[in-house]
């Protein structure tokens, strides 16, 4: 996200909307191209949307579980350099952004961040695409993020403020590994970012209310994280996206999934008339296509 200015972000989103409307036009555009997808962590949406996206564009995708590769026993730079000799593009979901950076530096082909502890750029691009589809514009809208400040809120705040949207973070704390002072400095300096600790005040005038898990996927079932998980469940209850907060408002309800029903969001809100959660999930497919077409030189921003 940091590599794209507001105009480029919006152009990419517009391309994804265009691709979604006219899918057949792009069916052979990545003929004979190969995507390597390497995962240190679990995934449903990111894996399937990239794999299906590449197939629908005429190319091929290879799923690699980190634990079954030689990345586990060798230098990430050497393995990445070699991997990039076989494929045209890489998507990686790694625990540490610093490892992703090493991979990108060593790779001879583009490397896409499929989520790390600091950022989730493909998610935010798909999110803005979904908002634009529903609202017809981005500029001037107000997005409120409820819960814990994390990789998703980081990237979403940057995407929103770069495209002229107002972003309100309503979170009692930040997940420590996600903190990026440079990013915070930029969003706070944009004049479009605010922090509000009271959820009722935060959602006033909101066009979108968004939430995400309070506990990262890699530690959700880890017994070593159990105590901290319990603390978070108690701390974040007042920040739940629920019926009381959004019923009767015009705010669209968003969640990047997977959902922990009854924790960060209640059941009513997931299926409420204003929920666009499943459109948001589907749009991961269309935005991944636009991202790959852009990185492989098939579209210009
Ligand atoms: N939102 C998202 O990235 O979903 P997955 O973890 O299933 O890929």
PDB file of N, CA, C and O and ligand atoms in Angstrom, residues 42-47 93 115 120 123 217 256-258 284, ligand 1:
ATOM      1  N   UNK A  42      -2.421 -20.078   8.123  1.00  0.00           N
ATOM      2  CA  UNK A  42      -3.621 -20.607   7.476  1.00  0.00           C
ATOM      3  C   UNK A  42      -4.338 -19.532   6.646  1.00  0.00           C
ATOM      4  O   UNK A  42      -4.137 -18.336   6.841  1.00  0.00           O
ATOM      5  N   UNK A  43      -5.189 -19.987   5.751  1.00  0.00           N
ATOM      6  CA  UNK A  43      -5.955 -19.057   4.906  1.00  0.00           C
ATOM      7  C   UNK A  43      -7.101 -19.784   4.222  1.00  0.00           C
ATOM      8  O   UNK A  43      -6.983 -20.954   3.856  1.00  0.00           O
ATOM      9  N   UNK A  44      -8.204 -19.079   4.037  1.00  0.00           N
ATOM     10  CA  UNK A  44      -9.260 -19.542   3.120  1.00  0.00           C
ATOM     11  C   UNK A  44      -9.308 -18.584   1.925  1.00  0.00           C
ATOM     12  O   UNK A  44      -9.039 -18.966   0.787  1.00  0.00           O
ATOM     13  N   UNK A  45      -9.639 -17.326   2.199  1.00  0.00           N
ATOM     14  CA  UNK A  45      -9.888 -16.343   1.143  1.00  0.00           C
ATOM     15  C   UNK A  45      -8.647 -16.014   0.307  1.00  0.00           C
ATOM     16  O   UNK A  45      -8.710 -15.986  -0.923  1.00  0.00           O
ATOM     17  N   UNK A  46      -7.539 -15.756   0.976  1.00  0.00           N
ATOM     18  CA  UNK A  46      -6.362 -15.315   0.232  1.00  0.00           C
ATOM     19  C   UNK A  46      -5.876 -16.433  -0.692  1.00  0.00           C
ATOM     20  O   UNK A  46      -5.596 -16.206  -1.869  1.00  0.00           O
ATOM     21  N   UNK A  47      -5.828 -17.648  -0.150  1.00  0.00           N
ATOM     22  CA  UNK A  47      -5.380 -18.763  -0.969  1.00  0.00           C
ATOM     23  C   UNK A  47      -6.308 -18.994  -2.159  1.00  0.00           C
ATOM     24  O   UNK A  47      -5.872 -19.051  -3.317  1.00  0.00           O
ATOM     25  N   UNK A  93       2.342 -15.214   2.457  1.00  0.00           N
ATOM     26  CA  UNK A  93       1.750 -14.867   3.756  1.00  0.00           C
ATOM     27  C   UNK A  93       2.754 -15.321   4.811  1.00  0.00           C
ATOM     28  O   UNK A  93       2.835 -16.506   5.151  1.00  0.00           O
ATOM     29  N   UNK A 115      -0.494 -10.875   3.675  1.00  0.00           N
ATOM     30  CA  UNK A 115      -0.719 -10.568   5.105  1.00  0.00           C
ATOM     31  C   UNK A 115       0.565 -10.885   5.888  1.00  0.00           C
ATOM     32  O   UNK A 115       1.182 -11.944   5.710  1.00  0.00           O
ATOM     33  N   UNK A 120      -2.017  -5.781   5.588  1.00  0.00           N
ATOM     34  CA  UNK A 120      -2.833  -6.719   4.795  1.00  0.00           C
ATOM     35  C   UNK A 120      -3.313  -5.949   3.558  1.00  0.00           C
ATOM     36  O   UNK A 120      -4.508  -5.658   3.418  1.00  0.00           O
ATOM     37  N   UNK A 123      -6.209  -7.122   1.168  1.00  0.00           N
ATOM     38  CA  UNK A 123      -7.495  -7.010   1.859  1.00  0.00           C
ATOM     39  C   UNK A 123      -8.037  -5.583   1.751  1.00  0.00           C
ATOM     40  O   UNK A 123      -9.197  -5.365   1.376  1.00  0.00           O
ATOM     41  N   UNK A 217      -4.615 -14.962  13.974  1.00  0.00           N
ATOM     42  CA  UNK A 217      -4.895 -16.349  13.626  1.00  0.00           C
ATOM     43  C   UNK A 217      -3.843 -17.334  14.127  1.00  0.00           C
ATOM     44  O   UNK A 217      -4.161 -18.443  14.534  1.00  0.00           O
ATOM     45  N   UNK A 256     -13.394  -8.562   7.540  1.00  0.00           N
ATOM     46  CA  UNK A 256     -12.555  -9.198   6.510  1.00  0.00           C
ATOM     47  C   UNK A 256     -12.576 -10.723   6.570  1.00  0.00           C
ATOM     48  O   UNK A 256     -12.091 -11.364   5.642  1.00  0.00           O
ATOM     49  N   UNK A 257     -13.107 -11.318   7.647  1.00  0.00           N
ATOM     50  CA  UNK A 257     -13.208 -12.769   7.837  1.00  0.00           C
ATOM     51  C   UNK A 257     -11.805 -13.384   7.976  1.00  0.00           C
ATOM     52  O   UNK A 257     -10.890 -12.861   7.384  1.00  0.00           O
ATOM     53  N   UNK A 258     -11.639 -14.469   8.723  1.00  0.00           N
ATOM     54  CA  UNK A 258     -12.684 -15.270   9.354  1.00  0.00           C
ATOM     55  C   UNK A 258     -13.326 -14.559  10.541  1.00  0.00           C
ATOM     56  O   UNK A 258     -12.668 -13.802  11.250  1.00  0.00           O
ATOM     57  N   UNK A 284     -12.266 -10.204  -2.980  1.00  0.00           N
ATOM     58  CA  UNK A 284     -10.851 -10.581  -2.915  1.00  0.00           C
ATOM     59  C   UNK A 284     -10.418 -11.177  -4.267  1.00  0.00           C
ATOM     60  O   UNK A 284      -9.322 -10.925  -4.742  1.00  0.00           O
TER      61      UNK A 284
HETATM   62  N1  LIG B   1      -9.315 -12.064   5.164  1.00  0.00           N
HETATM   63  C1  LIG B   1      -8.432 -13.008   4.880  1.00  0.00           C
HETATM   64  O1  LIG B   1      -7.245 -12.715   4.602  1.00  0.00           O
HETATM   65  O2  LIG B   1      -8.908 -14.278   4.890  1.00  0.00           O
HETATM   66  P1  LIG B   1      -8.005 -15.570   4.966  1.00  0.00           P
HETATM   67  O3  LIG B   1      -7.202 -15.501   6.256  1.00  0.00           O
HETATM   68  O4  LIG B   1      -8.957 -16.732   4.945  1.00  0.00           O
HETATM   69  O5  LIG B   1      -7.068 -15.586   3.791  1.00  0.00           O
END
